[in-house]
């Protein structure tokens, strides 16, 4: 349940400073964006400019190479700091605990066991030779069966609509390239998984147009950060008025970082909106099996009776989250549009996956018994327990947060701990967490328009979680005393 | 149904029809994007030009419709007596001709769309290109239509056939796929098998080593390969896991004979050499800038330059003739490089680097240490990056030939601009494993490549297996390499024997999986068109070769023949190869006689 913020929401800054982001393994800097609003304090949409603060190049690199390097250098601070000083129970107990990266670390025991079974070890010549770039047929067949079952598809899904590659990041890159010209854009509701900015920009040179959502429940909204067709329309018009051509809409369901699950009716509305405007819809369903709350019913786009525009609806799924194997690099596209499937497959020579791993994935996905009777129940139970623990901690600290039953994270409102509602302050708080050896992701990394939100990843072992939350509490309790004092007159500059 | 899985081995006449489609497509591809959509033209020149194009298109369409109708009739007749595969072949042809029509229609529609109607006296509604797109999408677009069903409006015409779902670069990418993989997909649908499918295709076109799969399968099945730990299942360093980069550095130090141990910090490990090239081209070169590359060269690089990276390759054409300073055919010299650079600059191209393949593909040449040094110095003088693809470095099977890696040099002229690529696809014959690596001393390049890493990342499980493989020096040196080399030598000897018997000139080199052969004497006239016709004849006789054109060779008549295949397949393939050449020779003789009679 969401508790309304205790303080008045502050006016957002109009000029966010240079941001450092810290979503491990997916870090990105969304950069400042051109903001447009009816009223100065009411941003409705923004056109992302990923390179707005880029300055110097390298003599050895092309200009885009320099930008790419700058992305990495500027965005990886948290990642680098963490890697230099990772927490380890025995070897480095004072190291950094990572509650920033959205990884499920609760089920490695189950997965290691399954992947070590004898059926996984097959090596045959065809697996060692050049593959069909869409993925081996046996795997595409298995993916089609798997998605038909778990997405509750009304008719069996077809293997020829499946393309297999090395993760969803690659898929975003390929889709952006084949659907958009350089400089064109996708709509995306914020807050969103910020790494998508880079995924679509690195090769594709495609931008994002933010559809800003509010934490406040107003008008027809029934929940915080609610996406409505009206907001989509507004952002689309806004982008259009600035001459930015929008080619599609990206939806993440279950949402990251909110944990929200779209209702079938809402999904239909968003898809209907896209159809009216001839927009592609990319639906990222990478957390679809990580809905651990029994009462939360998840509907996949592939489960809908009728898609408004099947030729422009593209669904992505992967094993990184639902099977807790981000290091395995397996992602898949489902689209009825053969032009899109072929164009993506053509790029798959750059996103290929070892034949042996393809074989293992097919074995894993077809073991419905193990998935249904062992893995999913256990995974959901562990996620639920970890979620309960972190929720309790946050409640004890009187921190408002969104309590949803999906994903690995909790979206929490730390605005009360900022002496000023700015992204600079947000970053100072983030740095204070890091200094106290706990890594979190701040709202800025998700393109959130309101400073002060943080994402807490809870899908970690109890001892690390416990230590992490303890360190969070230390920072907040120290800080909250400061916040009760009259606002300090000096404003610190962020150090990067 | 899977369109591209069907074979395109129709009669050569059909092949030509298809070729026309392809070449017209290629022309479009090579045009700069702005011009492609025809919107940059000035209004004054529109009418005559448009009329001319309309007339031309009309003519082409009429011809196509005629052919199409003939096809239908032929098909009806044949259905009664022919087997199923013939039927499929014809539907493929029909599909191709329809595809040509659709393309022409959409070009026409594009032209009309992009200009004002008034000057032409045409009354076309300002239409949305996208309406009714569902009807035309996917497979629906392939259904046969008859000429009398043509809708009156071109806009509808276009929307009925073409769904505007892909970006123009997306369309380019699809076209690449269709043009390059047509034969490859045909092969995948109808592979030769000594028991089940003796009439299937034998592939002497794809450069894969199929001689040592037994050894690799055995090695990869050993228990040390199957290891799982938490770290392999988690996000990792996008340059590759440290344990793998350390192993790669050790491996390259040893096999490249590096004077000092190579540094794991200079290693980037990605999922294949084409990924390495694509990422490297992107971080070294901006859109439209160029790399110099001597021709003939491995055509995959042309792909990887275009698809994501969007850079250009500027060709330094080499000659087969031995003249002047050339001591061997297709010799690369610094003079030619200088000349290429000069020409590129005259054309106002910004040249950022030089691409070398060593051992060379498709020539099989190995650069001597001295020539390598000269090429590197040339690059240094002009501040050019050098990308050296050494992917065949361990596939030098001739004992008298010594390979020198760039990494073996005591000092590199410009170490920060020298980037070496290697992978396991060729030297270990595991192209399905997807592993390629970059070694560069430029920290800036390593960092920029790391930012790309996750788009080209390798599964943790695969990284472990690679590490174990590269580590097993004993097995590599005592079992794998000696066996591999002796099998390559055998296969090479067998094929060169056949070539000698046929008196076919070829480059006799001791490295790689292929032989660069000269079939000029079977072509009259010797043009790229007749080269392609011969190529299709090979396909018709179920043997795949690669023609010189796909290596950007400037002289028609050259082919690349891959010999790294099992003896029984090689034998059947060479028999089919000889058959085609015999037939071709007889035809030439008959024509010669006829010509003589006329005179």
Short mmCIF file of N, CA and C in Angstrom, two decimals, chain A residues 25 58-65 68-69 72-73 79 101 103 105 108 112 115-116 121 123 125 127-130 133-134 166 169-170 173-174 176-182 198-199 202-204 206 278 280 309 311-312 321 324-329 337-340 342-343 346-347 349-357 360, chain B residues 2 4 130 133-134 139 163 165-170 173-174 177 181 184 206 208 210 213 217 220-221 226 228 230 232-236 238 271 274-275 278-279 282-287 303-304 307-309 311 352 385 416-417 426 430-434 444-445 447-448 450-452 454-462:
data_model
loop_
_atom_site.label_atom_id
_atom_site.label_comp_id
_atom_site.label_asym_id
_atom_site.label_seq_id
_atom_site.Cartn_x
_atom_site.Cartn_y
_atom_site.Cartn_z
N UNK A 25 25.35 -2.59 -13.61
CA UNK A 25 25.16 -3.42 -14.79
C UNK A 25 24.24 -2.79 -15.78
N UNK A 58 38.39 12.08 -27.51
CA UNK A 58 39.70 11.47 -27.43
C UNK A 58 40.30 11.44 -28.83
N UNK A 59 41.59 11.64 -28.92
CA UNK A 59 42.21 11.71 -30.24
C UNK A 59 42.20 10.36 -30.94
N UNK A 60 42.04 9.29 -30.16
CA UNK A 60 42.05 7.97 -30.77
C UNK A 60 40.68 7.51 -31.22
N UNK A 61 39.65 8.18 -30.74
CA UNK A 61 38.30 7.69 -31.00
C UNK A 61 37.55 8.59 -31.98
N UNK A 62 36.55 8.00 -32.63
CA UNK A 62 35.61 8.79 -33.41
C UNK A 62 34.79 9.63 -32.44
N UNK A 63 34.04 10.60 -32.95
CA UNK A 63 33.28 11.42 -32.01
C UNK A 63 32.21 10.58 -31.32
N UNK A 64 31.59 9.65 -32.07
CA UNK A 64 30.61 8.82 -31.35
C UNK A 64 31.30 7.87 -30.38
N UNK A 65 32.53 7.44 -30.74
CA UNK A 65 33.31 6.62 -29.81
C UNK A 65 33.60 7.38 -28.53
N UNK A 68 30.51 7.46 -26.45
CA UNK A 68 30.28 6.16 -25.83
C UNK A 68 31.18 5.98 -24.61
N UNK A 69 32.43 6.38 -24.78
CA UNK A 69 33.36 6.26 -23.67
C UNK A 69 32.92 7.17 -22.51
N UNK A 72 30.20 5.74 -20.43
CA UNK A 72 30.74 4.74 -19.53
C UNK A 72 31.44 5.40 -18.35
N UNK A 73 32.34 6.34 -18.67
CA UNK A 73 33.10 6.99 -17.62
C UNK A 73 32.20 7.71 -16.64
N UNK A 79 29.18 1.63 -9.94
CA UNK A 79 29.58 0.30 -10.36
C UNK A 79 31.05 0.06 -10.05
N UNK A 101 21.61 -3.18 -7.97
CA UNK A 101 21.43 -3.95 -9.21
C UNK A 101 20.24 -4.88 -9.09
N UNK A 103 19.08 -7.87 -9.57
CA UNK A 103 19.39 -9.27 -9.83
C UNK A 103 18.73 -10.10 -8.75
N UNK A 105 19.25 -12.94 -6.41
CA UNK A 105 20.34 -13.77 -5.89
C UNK A 105 19.82 -14.82 -4.93
N UNK A 108 20.21 -19.19 -6.71
CA UNK A 108 21.36 -19.78 -7.41
C UNK A 108 21.50 -21.27 -7.11
N UNK A 112 21.79 -23.72 -10.15
CA UNK A 112 23.05 -24.45 -10.35
C UNK A 112 22.78 -25.94 -10.41
N UNK A 115 21.10 -26.75 -13.81
CA UNK A 115 22.00 -26.62 -14.96
C UNK A 115 23.12 -27.67 -14.93
N UNK A 116 23.29 -28.35 -13.80
CA UNK A 116 24.34 -29.37 -13.73
C UNK A 116 23.80 -30.76 -14.02
N UNK A 121 24.36 -31.46 -20.60
CA UNK A 121 25.76 -31.54 -20.99
C UNK A 121 25.98 -31.96 -22.43
N UNK A 123 26.80 -32.22 -26.20
CA UNK A 123 27.55 -31.46 -27.20
C UNK A 123 27.35 -32.19 -28.52
N UNK A 125 27.74 -31.75 -33.01
CA UNK A 125 28.37 -30.92 -34.03
C UNK A 125 27.52 -29.72 -34.46
N UNK A 127 25.62 -27.91 -32.93
CA UNK A 127 25.64 -26.82 -31.94
C UNK A 127 26.93 -26.02 -32.03
N UNK A 128 27.95 -26.60 -32.68
CA UNK A 128 29.26 -25.93 -32.74
C UNK A 128 29.45 -25.17 -34.05
N UNK A 129 28.47 -25.31 -34.97
CA UNK A 129 28.63 -24.65 -36.26
C UNK A 129 27.76 -23.40 -36.36
N UNK A 130 27.94 -22.67 -37.47
CA UNK A 130 27.15 -21.47 -37.66
C UNK A 130 25.68 -21.80 -37.52
N UNK A 133 20.58 -17.55 -37.65
CA UNK A 133 20.77 -16.37 -36.82
C UNK A 133 19.55 -16.02 -35.98
N UNK A 134 18.38 -16.56 -36.32
CA UNK A 134 17.20 -16.32 -35.48
C UNK A 134 17.26 -17.16 -34.21
N UNK A 166 21.24 -12.58 -27.37
CA UNK A 166 21.94 -12.57 -26.09
C UNK A 166 21.48 -11.46 -25.15
N UNK A 169 18.91 -6.23 -23.69
CA UNK A 169 19.60 -5.00 -24.07
C UNK A 169 19.87 -5.03 -25.58
N UNK A 170 20.36 -6.17 -26.05
CA UNK A 170 20.63 -6.34 -27.47
C UNK A 170 19.35 -6.19 -28.28
N UNK A 173 18.44 -2.65 -28.70
CA UNK A 173 19.33 -2.04 -29.68
C UNK A 173 18.89 -2.40 -31.10
N UNK A 174 18.60 -3.67 -31.32
CA UNK A 174 18.22 -4.12 -32.66
C UNK A 174 16.87 -3.54 -33.07
N UNK A 176 15.40 -0.80 -31.98
CA UNK A 176 15.51 0.64 -32.21
C UNK A 176 16.08 0.89 -33.60
N UNK A 177 17.07 0.09 -33.99
CA UNK A 177 17.72 0.30 -35.26
C UNK A 177 16.81 -0.03 -36.44
N UNK A 178 16.05 -1.09 -36.32
CA UNK A 178 15.24 -1.47 -37.49
C UNK A 178 13.89 -0.75 -37.53
N UNK A 179 13.47 -0.14 -36.42
CA UNK A 179 12.18 0.55 -36.44
C UNK A 179 12.30 2.06 -36.60
N UNK A 180 13.43 2.63 -36.20
CA UNK A 180 13.56 4.09 -36.20
C UNK A 180 14.74 4.54 -37.05
N UNK A 181 14.59 5.73 -37.62
CA UNK A 181 15.73 6.39 -38.25
C UNK A 181 16.55 7.04 -37.14
N UNK A 182 17.77 7.44 -37.50
CA UNK A 182 18.60 8.19 -36.56
C UNK A 182 17.82 9.42 -36.09
N UNK A 198 20.55 4.03 -23.06
CA UNK A 198 21.77 3.64 -23.78
C UNK A 198 21.51 2.53 -24.79
N UNK A 199 20.66 1.59 -24.40
CA UNK A 199 20.38 0.47 -25.31
C UNK A 199 19.94 0.98 -26.68
N UNK A 202 23.18 3.70 -28.23
CA UNK A 202 24.56 3.35 -28.58
C UNK A 202 24.74 3.09 -30.08
N UNK A 203 24.03 2.13 -30.62
CA UNK A 203 24.12 1.87 -32.05
C UNK A 203 23.00 2.61 -32.79
N UNK A 204 21.81 2.61 -32.18
CA UNK A 204 20.63 3.04 -32.92
C UNK A 204 20.50 4.54 -33.09
N UNK A 206 18.78 6.45 -31.29
CA UNK A 206 17.36 6.71 -31.10
C UNK A 206 17.17 7.30 -29.72
N UNK A 278 -0.46 4.75 -35.14
CA UNK A 278 0.44 3.89 -35.92
C UNK A 278 1.80 3.79 -35.26
N UNK A 280 4.60 1.64 -33.06
CA UNK A 280 4.98 0.32 -32.59
C UNK A 280 4.87 0.28 -31.07
N UNK A 309 -3.14 -4.04 -32.89
CA UNK A 309 -2.27 -3.93 -34.06
C UNK A 309 -1.13 -4.95 -33.95
N UNK A 311 0.75 -6.44 -35.93
CA UNK A 311 1.97 -6.24 -36.73
C UNK A 311 2.91 -5.22 -36.09
N UNK A 312 2.40 -4.43 -35.17
CA UNK A 312 3.26 -3.44 -34.52
C UNK A 312 3.41 -3.71 -33.03
N UNK A 321 15.88 -12.21 -15.41
CA UNK A 321 15.19 -11.88 -14.16
C UNK A 321 14.40 -13.09 -13.65
N UNK A 324 16.65 -15.61 -12.80
CA UNK A 324 17.80 -15.12 -12.02
C UNK A 324 19.15 -15.40 -12.63
N UNK A 325 19.25 -15.33 -13.98
CA UNK A 325 20.53 -15.64 -14.61
C UNK A 325 20.93 -14.51 -15.56
N UNK A 326 21.22 -13.36 -15.01
CA UNK A 326 21.58 -12.22 -15.87
C UNK A 326 22.89 -12.49 -16.61
N UNK A 327 23.71 -13.38 -16.07
CA UNK A 327 24.99 -13.68 -16.70
C UNK A 327 24.88 -14.71 -17.82
N UNK A 328 23.70 -15.25 -18.00
CA UNK A 328 23.55 -16.28 -19.03
C UNK A 328 23.33 -15.67 -20.40
N UNK A 329 22.78 -14.48 -20.42
CA UNK A 329 22.56 -13.73 -21.66
C UNK A 329 21.63 -14.47 -22.61
N UNK A 337 5.21 -9.76 -36.87
CA UNK A 337 5.66 -9.04 -38.05
C UNK A 337 6.96 -9.67 -38.58
N UNK A 338 6.84 -10.37 -39.73
CA UNK A 338 8.00 -11.10 -40.26
C UNK A 338 9.09 -10.15 -40.74
N UNK A 339 8.71 -8.96 -41.20
CA UNK A 339 9.72 -7.98 -41.62
C UNK A 339 10.61 -7.62 -40.44
N UNK A 340 9.96 -7.37 -39.32
CA UNK A 340 10.71 -7.00 -38.12
C UNK A 340 11.55 -8.20 -37.64
N UNK A 342 12.78 -10.66 -39.33
CA UNK A 342 13.92 -10.90 -40.23
C UNK A 342 14.99 -9.82 -40.06
N UNK A 343 14.55 -8.57 -39.96
CA UNK A 343 15.53 -7.50 -39.80
C UNK A 343 16.30 -7.66 -38.49
N UNK A 346 18.74 -10.44 -38.78
CA UNK A 346 19.89 -10.05 -39.57
C UNK A 346 20.95 -9.38 -38.69
N UNK A 347 20.49 -8.69 -37.66
CA UNK A 347 21.43 -8.06 -36.72
C UNK A 347 21.93 -9.05 -35.68
N UNK A 349 23.70 -11.55 -35.93
CA UNK A 349 25.08 -11.99 -36.03
C UNK A 349 25.97 -11.22 -35.04
N UNK A 350 25.45 -10.09 -34.55
CA UNK A 350 26.18 -9.32 -33.54
C UNK A 350 25.67 -9.60 -32.14
N UNK A 351 24.63 -10.41 -32.05
CA UNK A 351 24.04 -10.68 -30.73
C UNK A 351 23.86 -12.18 -30.53
N UNK A 352 24.77 -12.95 -31.10
CA UNK A 352 24.60 -14.40 -31.09
C UNK A 352 24.86 -15.03 -29.74
N UNK A 353 24.34 -16.24 -29.62
CA UNK A 353 24.37 -16.98 -28.38
C UNK A 353 24.95 -18.35 -28.72
N UNK A 354 25.88 -18.84 -27.89
CA UNK A 354 26.50 -20.13 -28.15
C UNK A 354 25.45 -21.22 -28.34
N UNK A 355 25.70 -22.11 -29.28
CA UNK A 355 24.80 -23.23 -29.53
C UNK A 355 24.58 -24.09 -28.29
N UNK A 356 25.65 -24.26 -27.51
CA UNK A 356 25.53 -25.10 -26.32
C UNK A 356 24.58 -24.46 -25.31
N UNK A 357 24.66 -23.14 -25.18
CA UNK A 357 23.76 -22.45 -24.26
C UNK A 357 22.32 -22.51 -24.80
N UNK A 360 20.98 -25.74 -23.74
CA UNK A 360 20.66 -25.75 -22.31
C UNK A 360 19.37 -24.99 -22.02
N UNK B 2 7.91 -20.92 -44.71
CA UNK B 2 9.11 -20.13 -44.56
C UNK B 2 9.67 -19.80 -45.92
N UNK B 4 12.13 -18.02 -47.13
CA UNK B 4 13.54 -18.04 -47.47
C UNK B 4 14.16 -19.42 -47.34
N UNK B 130 0.13 4.07 -44.26
CA UNK B 130 0.03 2.95 -43.34
C UNK B 130 -1.34 2.29 -43.30
N UNK B 133 -2.56 -1.62 -43.34
CA UNK B 133 -1.27 -2.31 -43.35
C UNK B 133 -1.38 -3.75 -42.89
N UNK B 134 -2.33 -4.01 -42.03
CA UNK B 134 -2.44 -5.39 -41.54
C UNK B 134 -2.66 -6.37 -42.68
N UNK B 139 3.01 -12.64 -44.30
CA UNK B 139 2.86 -13.60 -45.37
C UNK B 139 1.82 -13.14 -46.40
N UNK B 163 4.26 -2.78 -46.05
CA UNK B 163 3.92 -2.24 -44.76
C UNK B 163 5.09 -1.38 -44.32
N UNK B 165 6.76 -0.51 -41.87
CA UNK B 165 7.04 -0.73 -40.48
C UNK B 165 8.50 -0.57 -40.14
N UNK B 166 9.35 -0.78 -41.10
CA UNK B 166 10.77 -0.72 -40.82
C UNK B 166 11.30 0.67 -41.17
N UNK B 167 12.32 1.06 -40.45
CA UNK B 167 13.02 2.28 -40.82
C UNK B 167 13.76 1.99 -42.11
N UNK B 168 14.26 3.03 -42.77
CA UNK B 168 14.95 2.78 -44.03
C UNK B 168 16.19 1.93 -43.78
N UNK B 169 16.86 2.16 -42.65
CA UNK B 169 18.02 1.30 -42.37
C UNK B 169 17.56 -0.11 -42.04
N UNK B 170 16.36 -0.23 -41.43
CA UNK B 170 15.81 -1.56 -41.18
C UNK B 170 15.56 -2.30 -42.47
N UNK B 173 18.79 -3.47 -43.89
CA UNK B 173 19.27 -4.63 -43.15
C UNK B 173 18.56 -5.89 -43.62
N UNK B 174 17.23 -5.78 -43.82
CA UNK B 174 16.47 -6.93 -44.33
C UNK B 174 16.94 -7.33 -45.71
N UNK B 177 20.01 -9.24 -45.61
CA UNK B 177 19.74 -10.59 -45.14
C UNK B 177 19.25 -11.45 -46.29
N UNK B 181 21.66 -14.36 -47.69
CA UNK B 181 21.38 -15.65 -47.09
C UNK B 181 20.47 -16.53 -47.92
N UNK B 184 22.34 -19.58 -48.69
CA UNK B 184 22.68 -20.21 -47.42
C UNK B 184 21.45 -20.88 -46.81
N UNK B 206 30.74 -21.57 -47.32
CA UNK B 206 30.93 -21.04 -45.97
C UNK B 206 32.26 -21.53 -45.42
N UNK B 208 33.95 -22.80 -42.98
CA UNK B 208 33.90 -23.50 -41.70
C UNK B 208 34.82 -24.69 -41.77
N UNK B 210 35.14 -28.28 -40.94
CA UNK B 210 34.30 -29.39 -40.48
C UNK B 210 35.13 -30.65 -40.26
N UNK B 213 35.45 -31.67 -35.94
CA UNK B 213 34.33 -31.58 -35.02
C UNK B 213 34.32 -32.74 -34.04
N UNK B 217 34.07 -32.02 -30.18
CA UNK B 217 32.91 -32.55 -29.45
C UNK B 217 33.40 -33.34 -28.23
N UNK B 220 34.91 -30.91 -25.58
CA UNK B 220 33.90 -30.09 -24.90
C UNK B 220 32.96 -30.93 -24.04
N UNK B 221 33.00 -32.26 -24.23
CA UNK B 221 32.14 -33.12 -23.42
C UNK B 221 32.83 -33.56 -22.14
N UNK B 226 31.88 -28.65 -17.52
CA UNK B 226 30.58 -28.44 -16.91
C UNK B 226 30.73 -27.96 -15.49
N UNK B 228 29.37 -24.79 -12.88
CA UNK B 228 28.47 -23.65 -12.67
C UNK B 228 28.84 -23.02 -11.34
N UNK B 230 27.87 -19.27 -8.94
CA UNK B 230 26.98 -18.10 -8.90
C UNK B 230 27.47 -16.98 -9.82
N UNK B 232 29.01 -16.99 -12.53
CA UNK B 232 28.79 -17.17 -13.97
C UNK B 232 27.35 -16.83 -14.35
N UNK B 233 26.45 -16.83 -13.37
CA UNK B 233 25.05 -16.55 -13.66
C UNK B 233 24.69 -15.09 -13.41
N UNK B 234 25.66 -14.30 -12.93
CA UNK B 234 25.36 -12.91 -12.63
C UNK B 234 25.94 -11.97 -13.68
N UNK B 235 25.48 -10.71 -13.60
CA UNK B 235 26.08 -9.68 -14.44
C UNK B 235 27.58 -9.69 -14.20
N UNK B 236 28.32 -9.48 -15.27
CA UNK B 236 29.76 -9.48 -15.06
C UNK B 236 30.39 -8.28 -15.75
N UNK B 238 31.69 -6.28 -18.48
CA UNK B 238 31.25 -6.38 -19.86
C UNK B 238 32.40 -6.56 -20.85
N UNK B 271 31.08 -11.69 -28.24
CA UNK B 271 30.49 -12.89 -28.85
C UNK B 271 30.73 -12.97 -30.36
N UNK B 274 32.74 -10.69 -35.68
CA UNK B 274 31.99 -9.65 -36.36
C UNK B 274 31.47 -8.63 -35.35
N UNK B 275 31.17 -9.08 -34.14
CA UNK B 275 30.79 -8.14 -33.09
C UNK B 275 31.96 -7.23 -32.75
N UNK B 278 32.34 -4.74 -35.55
CA UNK B 278 31.25 -3.77 -35.56
C UNK B 278 31.45 -2.71 -34.46
N UNK B 279 31.75 -3.16 -33.25
CA UNK B 279 31.94 -2.24 -32.14
C UNK B 279 33.18 -1.37 -32.37
N UNK B 282 32.62 1.27 -34.91
CA UNK B 282 31.79 2.33 -34.36
C UNK B 282 32.59 3.29 -33.49
N UNK B 283 33.50 2.77 -32.69
CA UNK B 283 34.22 3.68 -31.80
C UNK B 283 35.42 4.35 -32.47
N UNK B 284 35.84 3.84 -33.63
CA UNK B 284 36.99 4.46 -34.30
C UNK B 284 36.57 5.39 -35.43
N UNK B 285 35.39 5.21 -35.93
CA UNK B 285 35.03 5.84 -37.19
C UNK B 285 33.62 6.40 -37.07
N UNK B 286 33.40 7.61 -37.55
CA UNK B 286 32.04 8.15 -37.52
C UNK B 286 31.28 7.73 -38.77
N UNK B 287 29.97 7.94 -38.72
CA UNK B 287 29.12 7.56 -39.85
C UNK B 287 29.67 8.19 -41.13
N UNK B 303 29.44 -6.26 -44.60
CA UNK B 303 28.25 -6.30 -43.75
C UNK B 303 28.44 -5.53 -42.47
N UNK B 304 29.51 -5.96 -41.77
CA UNK B 304 29.71 -5.42 -40.43
C UNK B 304 30.03 -3.93 -40.46
N UNK B 307 25.89 -2.61 -41.31
CA UNK B 307 24.66 -2.89 -40.58
C UNK B 307 24.45 -1.97 -39.38
N UNK B 308 25.32 -2.06 -38.41
CA UNK B 308 25.20 -1.18 -37.25
C UNK B 308 26.09 0.05 -37.38
N UNK B 309 27.34 -0.18 -37.82
CA UNK B 309 28.35 0.86 -37.69
C UNK B 309 28.18 1.98 -38.71
N UNK B 311 29.77 2.68 -41.51
CA UNK B 311 30.97 3.31 -42.04
C UNK B 311 31.18 2.78 -43.46
N UNK B 352 39.98 6.84 -41.73
CA UNK B 352 40.32 6.68 -40.32
C UNK B 352 41.20 5.48 -40.06
N UNK B 385 44.36 4.20 -37.91
CA UNK B 385 44.25 2.97 -37.12
C UNK B 385 44.52 1.77 -38.02
N UNK B 416 49.08 2.44 -30.00
CA UNK B 416 47.75 2.87 -29.59
C UNK B 416 46.74 2.85 -30.73
N UNK B 417 47.24 2.70 -31.94
CA UNK B 417 46.33 2.62 -33.08
C UNK B 417 46.38 1.26 -33.76
N UNK B 426 37.35 -20.10 -36.35
CA UNK B 426 38.09 -20.76 -37.43
C UNK B 426 39.13 -21.72 -36.85
N UNK B 430 34.77 -23.79 -34.24
CA UNK B 430 33.53 -23.74 -33.47
C UNK B 430 32.84 -22.39 -33.69
N UNK B 431 32.37 -22.20 -34.92
CA UNK B 431 31.72 -20.93 -35.25
C UNK B 431 30.43 -20.75 -34.46
N UNK B 432 29.83 -21.85 -34.01
CA UNK B 432 28.60 -21.76 -33.23
C UNK B 432 28.83 -21.38 -31.78
N UNK B 433 30.08 -21.23 -31.39
CA UNK B 433 30.40 -20.92 -30.01
C UNK B 433 30.31 -19.43 -29.72
N UNK B 434 30.47 -18.62 -30.74
CA UNK B 434 30.40 -17.17 -30.66
C UNK B 434 31.41 -16.57 -29.69
N UNK B 444 41.59 4.06 -24.25
CA UNK B 444 40.35 4.73 -24.69
C UNK B 444 39.49 3.75 -25.47
N UNK B 445 40.13 2.97 -26.33
CA UNK B 445 39.37 2.00 -27.14
C UNK B 445 38.80 0.90 -26.25
N UNK B 447 37.95 1.09 -23.13
CA UNK B 447 36.83 1.63 -22.36
C UNK B 447 35.59 1.79 -23.23
N UNK B 448 35.79 2.36 -24.42
CA UNK B 448 34.64 2.55 -25.30
C UNK B 448 34.04 1.21 -25.70
N UNK B 450 34.08 -1.44 -23.88
CA UNK B 450 33.40 -1.98 -22.71
C UNK B 450 31.96 -1.49 -22.62
N UNK B 451 31.76 -0.24 -23.01
CA UNK B 451 30.41 0.32 -22.97
C UNK B 451 29.49 -0.44 -23.91
N UNK B 452 30.06 -1.03 -24.96
CA UNK B 452 29.28 -1.83 -25.90
C UNK B 452 29.14 -3.27 -25.43
N UNK B 454 27.89 -5.15 -23.28
CA UNK B 454 26.69 -5.93 -22.95
C UNK B 454 25.84 -6.23 -24.18
N UNK B 455 26.03 -5.46 -25.25
CA UNK B 455 25.29 -5.77 -26.48
C UNK B 455 25.90 -6.96 -27.21
N UNK B 456 27.12 -7.29 -26.84
CA UNK B 456 27.82 -8.39 -27.52
C UNK B 456 28.34 -9.39 -26.49
N UNK B 457 27.62 -9.54 -25.42
CA UNK B 457 28.17 -10.29 -24.29
C UNK B 457 28.07 -11.80 -24.49
N UNK B 458 28.94 -12.50 -23.78
CA UNK B 458 29.02 -13.96 -23.86
C UNK B 458 28.47 -14.52 -22.55
N UNK B 459 27.71 -15.58 -22.67
CA UNK B 459 27.19 -16.24 -21.48
C UNK B 459 28.32 -16.65 -20.54
N UNK B 460 28.12 -16.47 -19.25
CA UNK B 460 29.13 -16.85 -18.26
C UNK B 460 29.55 -18.30 -18.41
N UNK B 461 28.57 -19.15 -18.69
CA UNK B 461 28.83 -20.59 -18.84
C UNK B 461 29.79 -20.82 -20.02
N UNK B 462 29.55 -20.10 -21.11
CA UNK B 462 30.41 -20.21 -22.29
C UNK B 462 31.81 -19.68 -21.98
#
